[in-house]
Coordinates of C-alpha atoms in Angstrom, one line a residue:
M1 CA 95.2 101.4 77.5
T2 CA 92.3 103.1 79.3
V3 CA 93.5 103.0 82.8
Y4 CA 96.0 105.3 82.2
R5 CA 93.0 108.0 81.3
T6 CA 92.2 108.1 85.0
R7 CA 94.3 109.6 88.1
A8 CA 94.3 105.9 90.0
G9 CA 96.2 104.5 86.9
L10 CA 98.8 107.9 86.7
R11 CA 99.4 108.0 89.9
H12 CA 100.4 104.2 90.1
R13 CA 102.7 104.7 87.4
F14 CA 104.1 108.0 88.8
R15 CA 104.5 106.6 91.8
D16 CA 106.3 103.6 90.7
V17 CA 109.5 105.5 89.1
L18 CA 110.4 107.3 92.1
N19 CA 110.4 104.3 94.3
F20 CA 112.5 102.8 92.0
Y21 CA 114.9 105.6 92.8
Y22 CA 114.6 105.7 96.7
P23 CA 116.4 105.5 98.6
D24 CA 119.2 104.0 96.7
C25 CA 120.0 107.1 94.3
L26 CA 120.7 109.2 97.6
D27 CA 124.5 109.9 98.1
T28 CA 124.3 110.4 102.4
A29 CA 128.5 110.0 102.7
V30 CA 129.5 112.3 99.6
G31 CA 125.8 114.8 99.0
G32 CA 123.5 114.6 95.9
Y33 CA 122.5 111.8 94.1
V34 CA 123.9 108.1 92.9
A35 CA 121.9 109.1 89.1
Q36 CA 123.7 106.2 87.6
L37 CA 121.4 102.7 88.5
D38 CA 120.6 99.7 86.2
E39 CA 117.5 99.9 84.0
R40 CA 116.7 96.2 84.3
D41 CA 118.0 95.9 87.8
G42 CA 118.9 98.8 90.3
H43 CA 121.9 98.2 91.3
V44 CA 124.8 101.2 91.3
Y45 CA 127.1 100.9 88.5
D46 CA 129.7 103.9 89.0
A47 CA 128.6 105.7 92.9
R48 CA 131.0 108.7 92.2
T49 CA 129.9 110.8 88.6
K50 CA 127.8 113.6 89.8
H51 CA 125.6 115.3 86.6
L52 CA 124.8 118.7 86.9
V53 CA 121.2 117.8 84.6
A54 CA 121.5 114.1 86.5
T55 CA 121.5 116.1 90.3
A56 CA 118.5 118.6 88.5
R57 CA 116.2 115.8 87.6
G58 CA 116.4 114.8 90.8
V59 CA 115.2 117.7 92.5
H60 CA 112.7 118.4 89.9
N61 CA 111.3 114.8 90.1
F62 CA 111.2 114.1 93.7
S63 CA 109.6 117.9 94.3
L64 CA 106.9 116.5 91.7
G65 CA 106.3 113.6 95.0
V66 CA 106.1 116.5 97.1
L67 CA 104.0 118.5 94.6
T68 CA 101.7 114.7 94.4
D69 CA 101.4 114.5 97.9
G70 CA 104.0 111.4 96.7
P71 CA 105.7 109.7 99.3
H72 CA 106.9 111.0 102.5
W73 CA 110.2 110.9 102.1
C74 CA 110.3 113.1 99.1
D75 CA 110.4 116.1 100.7
Y76 CA 113.6 115.4 102.2
A77 CA 114.9 113.7 98.9
A78 CA 114.1 117.0 96.7
E79 CA 116.0 119.0 99.6
H80 CA 119.2 117.5 100.1
G81 CA 119.1 117.4 96.3
L82 CA 118.5 121.3 96.0
R83 CA 121.0 121.9 98.9
F84 CA 124.0 119.9 96.4
L85 CA 122.9 121.8 93.4
S86 CA 123.3 125.0 95.5
T87 CA 126.5 124.5 96.9
V88 CA 129.1 121.7 94.9
H89 CA 128.1 122.1 91.2
W90 CA 128.0 126.0 92.0
D91 CA 131.4 127.7 90.9
D92 CA 131.2 130.6 92.8
E93 CA 134.7 132.4 91.2
R94 CA 133.4 132.0 87.3
A95 CA 129.6 131.9 88.4
G96 CA 127.4 129.0 86.7
Y97 CA 127.2 125.1 87.3
D98 CA 129.8 122.9 87.0
W99 CA 129.0 120.2 84.5
L100 CA 130.8 117.3 85.6
L101 CA 132.3 115.8 89.2
D102 CA 133.5 113.2 90.8
G103 CA 132.7 113.3 94.1
R104 CA 132.6 116.8 94.9
T105 CA 135.5 117.6 92.3
P106 CA 134.9 119.2 89.2
T107 CA 136.3 117.0 86.2
D108 CA 134.1 119.3 83.2
R109 CA 133.6 123.0 84.0
T110 CA 131.9 123.5 80.6
R111 CA 128.8 125.9 80.7
Y112 CA 126.1 124.1 79.3
C113 CA 123.0 126.1 78.3
Y114 CA 121.1 123.0 78.5
G115 CA 122.0 122.0 81.9
H116 CA 121.4 125.8 83.6
A117 CA 118.2 124.9 82.2
F118 CA 117.5 122.0 84.4
V119 CA 119.0 124.1 87.4
L120 CA 116.3 126.8 86.7
L121 CA 113.4 123.6 86.6
A122 CA 114.6 121.8 89.1
A123 CA 114.5 125.6 91.7
A124 CA 111.0 126.7 90.3
R125 CA 109.7 122.8 91.1
A126 CA 111.1 122.8 94.3
L127 CA 109.7 126.9 94.9
Q128 CA 106.0 125.2 94.6
A129 CA 107.2 122.4 96.6
G130 CA 107.9 124.7 99.3
L131 CA 111.6 123.7 99.7
P132 CA 113.9 126.4 101.8
G133 CA 116.6 128.0 99.9
A134 CA 114.4 127.4 96.2
R135 CA 113.5 131.0 95.5
A136 CA 117.2 132.2 95.5
E137 CA 118.3 129.4 93.5
L138 CA 116.0 129.7 90.5
E139 CA 116.6 133.6 90.4
R140 CA 120.5 132.7 90.6
A141 CA 119.7 130.7 87.8
F142 CA 118.3 132.8 85.8
G143 CA 120.6 135.5 86.0
V144 CA 123.1 132.9 84.3
L145 CA 121.2 131.9 81.7
E146 CA 120.7 135.7 81.2
E147 CA 124.0 136.5 81.1
G148 CA 125.5 134.5 79.9
F149 CA 123.5 132.6 77.3
W150 CA 120.3 135.2 76.1
E151 CA 121.6 136.4 72.7
P152 CA 118.5 139.6 71.9
D153 CA 119.2 140.6 68.3
H154 CA 118.8 136.5 68.0
G155 CA 115.5 135.9 71.2
L156 CA 117.5 132.5 71.5
Y157 CA 120.2 131.2 73.9
A158 CA 123.2 130.1 72.8
D159 CA 124.4 126.9 73.8
R160 CA 127.3 126.4 75.4
A161 CA 130.6 128.3 77.1
S162 CA 134.0 127.8 78.3
P163 CA 134.9 128.0 82.2
D164 CA 135.2 132.2 81.3
W165 CA 132.4 132.4 79.4
D166 CA 133.7 132.2 76.3
L167 CA 130.3 130.9 74.1
A168 CA 131.5 128.3 71.3
S169 CA 129.5 129.1 67.7
Y170 CA 127.1 126.0 67.8
R171 CA 123.7 126.8 68.5
G172 CA 120.7 124.2 68.9
Q173 CA 117.4 123.6 69.8
N174 CA 117.6 121.4 72.5
A175 CA 118.7 123.8 74.6
N176 CA 116.2 126.3 73.8
M177 CA 113.2 123.9 74.5
H178 CA 114.1 122.7 77.8
T179 CA 114.8 126.7 78.4
C180 CA 112.0 127.4 77.2
E181 CA 110.2 124.6 79.9
A182 CA 111.8 125.5 82.9
L183 CA 110.6 129.2 81.8
I184 CA 107.2 128.4 82.1
A185 CA 107.7 125.9 85.0
A186 CA 109.6 129.6 86.9
Y187 CA 106.3 131.9 85.9
E188 CA 104.1 128.6 87.1
A189 CA 106.1 129.0 90.1
T190 CA 105.9 132.7 90.7
G191 CA 103.6 134.1 89.0
A192 CA 106.3 136.8 87.8
D193 CA 105.3 137.7 83.8
R194 CA 109.2 138.3 83.3
Y195 CA 109.5 133.8 82.6
L196 CA 106.3 133.6 81.0
E197 CA 106.9 136.4 78.6
R198 CA 110.6 134.9 77.3
A199 CA 108.9 131.6 77.0
V200 CA 106.8 133.3 74.3
T201 CA 109.5 134.6 72.9
V202 CA 111.8 131.1 72.5
A203 CA 108.9 129.0 71.4
D204 CA 107.6 131.5 68.9
R205 CA 110.9 132.7 67.3
F206 CA 111.7 128.6 67.7
T207 CA 108.7 126.9 66.3
R208 CA 107.4 129.3 63.6
D209 CA 110.7 131.7 62.2
V210 CA 113.4 129.7 62.4
T211 CA 111.5 126.7 61.3
A212 CA 111.0 128.6 57.8
A213 CA 113.8 127.3 56.8
T214 CA 113.1 124.1 57.1
D215 CA 109.5 123.6 55.7
G216 CA 108.3 124.0 59.8
L217 CA 109.9 120.8 60.6
L218 CA 112.2 121.1 63.3
W219 CA 116.0 121.1 62.9
E220 CA 118.3 120.2 65.5
H221 CA 121.6 122.4 64.8
F222 CA 122.9 125.3 63.7
T223 CA 125.3 127.9 63.2
E224 CA 126.2 131.4 65.1
T225 CA 123.1 133.2 62.9
W226 CA 120.9 130.4 63.4
E227 CA 121.1 128.8 60.0
P228 CA 120.5 125.4 60.1
D229 CA 124.1 123.2 59.7
R230 CA 123.2 120.3 58.4
S231 CA 126.9 119.1 57.7
Y232 CA 126.5 118.6 61.1
N233 CA 127.0 115.4 63.0
A234 CA 126.1 113.6 59.2
D235 CA 129.0 111.3 60.2
S236 CA 127.7 110.2 63.2
P237 CA 124.4 109.2 62.7
R238 CA 123.6 107.8 66.0
H239 CA 125.4 110.4 67.9
R240 CA 123.9 109.8 72.2
F241 CA 122.8 113.0 72.1
R242 CA 123.1 115.6 68.5
P243 CA 122.4 112.9 65.7
P244 CA 121.4 114.1 62.2
G245 CA 118.0 114.1 61.2
Y246 CA 114.9 115.1 62.1
Q247 CA 113.7 113.9 65.9
P248 CA 110.0 113.0 66.3
G249 CA 110.3 113.3 70.5
H250 CA 111.7 116.8 69.9
H251 CA 108.5 117.5 67.5
A252 CA 106.1 116.0 70.3
E253 CA 107.6 117.9 73.1
W254 CA 108.0 121.0 71.5
A255 CA 103.5 120.5 71.6
K256 CA 103.3 119.9 74.6
L257 CA 105.1 123.5 75.6
L258 CA 102.8 124.7 73.0
A259 CA 99.7 123.9 74.7
L260 CA 101.0 124.3 77.8
L261 CA 101.8 128.2 76.8
A262 CA 98.4 127.9 75.4
T263 CA 97.0 127.7 79.4
H264 CA 98.8 130.5 79.8
R265 CA 98.7 133.0 77.1
P266 CA 95.2 132.4 75.0
E267 CA 97.1 132.7 71.9
D268 CA 95.3 130.7 69.0
W269 CA 98.8 130.2 67.2
L270 CA 100.0 128.2 70.3
L271 CA 97.6 125.1 69.8
E272 CA 97.3 125.8 66.4
R273 CA 101.2 124.9 66.6
A274 CA 100.8 122.5 68.9
H275 CA 98.6 120.6 67.1
D276 CA 100.9 120.7 63.7
L277 CA 103.8 119.7 66.0
F278 CA 102.3 116.5 67.5
E279 CA 100.7 115.4 64.0
T280 CA 104.6 115.8 62.4
A281 CA 105.7 113.6 64.5
V282 CA 103.1 110.6 64.8
D283 CA 103.0 111.3 61.2
L284 CA 107.1 110.7 60.5
G285 CA 108.2 108.8 63.4
W286 CA 105.8 105.9 63.9
D287 CA 106.6 102.6 62.4
D288 CA 103.9 101.2 61.4
E289 CA 105.2 96.9 61.0
Y290 CA 107.0 96.9 64.4
G291 CA 105.3 100.1 66.4
G292 CA 106.3 102.7 68.0
L293 CA 108.1 106.2 67.5
Y294 CA 112.2 106.2 65.5
Y295 CA 114.4 108.2 67.2
T296 CA 115.6 110.1 64.1
V297 CA 114.2 110.6 60.6
T298 CA 114.9 111.9 57.1
A299 CA 111.7 114.8 56.0
D300 CA 110.0 112.3 54.4
G301 CA 110.3 110.2 57.8
E302 CA 112.2 107.2 56.3
P303 CA 114.1 105.8 59.9
I304 CA 117.4 107.1 60.1
V305 CA 117.8 105.3 63.6
P306 CA 115.5 103.3 64.2
D307 CA 115.3 103.0 67.9
K308 CA 112.4 103.6 70.4
Y309 CA 113.6 105.4 73.3
G310 CA 111.9 105.6 76.2
W311 CA 111.5 109.5 76.5
V312 CA 110.4 109.7 72.8
H313 CA 106.8 108.0 74.0
A314 CA 106.3 109.6 77.6
E315 CA 106.8 113.5 75.4
A316 CA 104.2 112.5 72.9
I317 CA 102.0 111.1 75.6
G318 CA 102.4 114.6 77.6
A319 CA 101.6 116.0 74.6
S320 CA 98.2 114.0 73.5
A321 CA 97.1 114.7 77.4
L322 CA 97.6 118.0 76.9
L323 CA 96.3 118.4 73.5
C324 CA 93.4 116.1 75.1
R325 CA 92.7 118.6 77.7
A326 CA 93.0 121.9 75.0
D327 CA 90.6 120.1 72.6
R328 CA 87.9 119.4 75.1
E329 CA 87.9 123.1 76.1
T330 CA 87.9 124.9 72.9
D331 CA 85.3 122.4 71.9
R332 CA 87.8 121.2 68.5
D333 CA 86.6 118.3 67.1
S334 CA 89.6 115.9 67.0
P335 CA 89.5 112.2 68.2
A336 CA 93.7 112.3 67.2
P337 CA 95.2 112.9 70.9
L338 CA 92.9 110.3 73.1
E339 CA 93.6 107.5 70.3
W340 CA 97.4 108.4 69.8
Y341 CA 97.2 108.8 74.3
D342 CA 95.7 105.3 74.1
R343 CA 98.4 103.6 71.6
L344 CA 101.5 105.1 73.3
W345 CA 100.8 103.9 76.4
A346 CA 99.8 100.2 75.1
Y347 CA 103.4 100.3 73.2
A348 CA 105.2 101.8 76.4
S349 CA 103.2 99.4 78.5
E350 CA 104.2 96.2 76.3
H351 CA 107.5 97.3 75.6
L352 CA 109.5 99.8 77.0
I353 CA 108.2 100.1 81.1
N354 CA 110.2 97.7 83.3
P355 CA 107.7 95.3 84.5
R356 CA 109.6 93.3 87.7
Y357 CA 110.5 97.2 88.6
G358 CA 107.9 100.3 86.6
N359 CA 110.9 102.1 85.8
W360 CA 110.8 102.8 82.0
Y361 CA 114.2 101.7 79.8
E362 CA 116.2 103.9 77.6
R363 CA 116.7 102.5 74.2
L364 CA 115.8 99.4 72.5
A365 CA 115.8 98.4 68.9
R366 CA 113.7 98.8 66.2
D367 CA 112.3 95.3 67.2
H368 CA 113.0 96.3 71.4
D369 CA 115.8 94.0 71.7
R370 CA 117.6 95.3 73.9
D371 CA 122.0 95.3 73.6
G372 CA 123.0 96.3 76.1
P373 CA 122.1 98.0 80.2
N374 CA 122.4 101.6 79.0
H375 CA 125.0 102.7 81.2
G376 CA 126.7 106.2 81.0
P377 CA 126.8 109.4 83.2
A378 CA 124.8 111.4 81.1
V379 CA 121.4 109.7 82.5
E380 CA 117.6 110.2 82.7
P381 CA 116.6 109.6 86.5
G382 CA 113.2 108.7 86.0
Y383 CA 112.3 112.7 84.7
H384 CA 110.3 112.2 81.3
P385 CA 107.8 109.7 82.3
L386 CA 106.9 111.3 85.9
T387 CA 107.1 115.1 84.5
N388 CA 103.9 113.7 81.8
C389 CA 102.3 111.6 84.4
W390 CA 102.0 114.8 86.8
L391 CA 101.1 116.8 82.7
G392 CA 98.3 113.8 82.5
L393 CA 97.4 114.0 86.7
R394 CA 97.2 118.0 86.2
A395 CA 94.8 117.9 83.1
L396 CA 92.6 116.3 84.8
E397 CA 92.5 118.3 88.3
A398 CA 92.4 121.4 86.6
D399 CA 88.9 120.5 84.1
G400 CA 88.2 118.6 87.3
R401 CA 87.9 114.9 86.0
S402 CA 88.8 111.5 86.8
S403 CA 89.6 110.5 83.6
F404 CA 90.5 110.8 79.7
G405 CA 87.7 110.3 77.3
P406 CA 84.1 111.9 77.0
R407 CA 81.9 112.2 80.1
A408 CA 79.5 109.7 81.0
A409 CA 76.3 111.6 79.8
E410 CA 78.0 112.3 76.4
R411 CA 79.3 108.5 75.6

């Protein structure tokens, strides 16, 4: 799919996703967003539920729209969501951000590190986009992460707490990965070294130290002392958010983050580990019969849940784009990232992208059947495809190029 090697192709796909959500996602009565849009035709199936992650992702998405000189309404849409995030989701009495709301009324005040990481990410992108109040929100979100979740003895973040900040014993990969992502964004928005230092610490600790217990593969679930908990959800292999097994998508996502860190901290291990994790993602995860990346696999690549998720492929696209750029800058002779970039886009275009509206489907069966509308309060409002199209655009701009692949003189 050479069209997605170009800025024009990436911008077209980026705008399609934004246009799918705007203006129906703006809740002008209650505030914030109506994120629950049916992925087939865009109708609203739940106008009441406000999910912390969906709100934060909406702010992030429209802020990226501002940063890419997108539609004129992106600025207003991002500020609209940031105002709701910083006032209604925020619990001033106990500190922290409420997880679920019915309109403006909290229904679940559990403190999730994952949710707070997305607030930090949203505030960072909003600050880059020049939104008023974004810097204060960034600093507040980081303060809660540090005070409520950071565990200096382990160099990683705890996963969740009660509204009164009693930590649960569960520790998880996903919360740390997205906190690392948010810390990189906070550094890019502010230039403050403390965010970059913390991001490198988390990345190093998780992708090199913790994974030594699983032969370099990324396990998802851990005990309080960061030992792999292999029994966690073993009886629920299709758990939507915390399944057992290895996730090729998270190997690709960490590869992307390490490649991003390498642009700010030129340490050899970052790109070496990024390539290793990306190769693991496609080697273990690619379905040779039907195409696409499995959701979860065993350590030898046997599928546990063979479904194909949109976010997995978007993350692998972003990782391959950044590795293409890194390989060119370091004169690494490897055509694999560009080949995978094209293959992943071809798969997504054929199976995962709604041909009518341009949004991405959440999940397909292994053979690409769709068994339902994928409804629920914890939605994915375009964050993964928008993020990774944007990273592809950044990779091209940083290299002063209009497309991936060799320059004309080198062909």
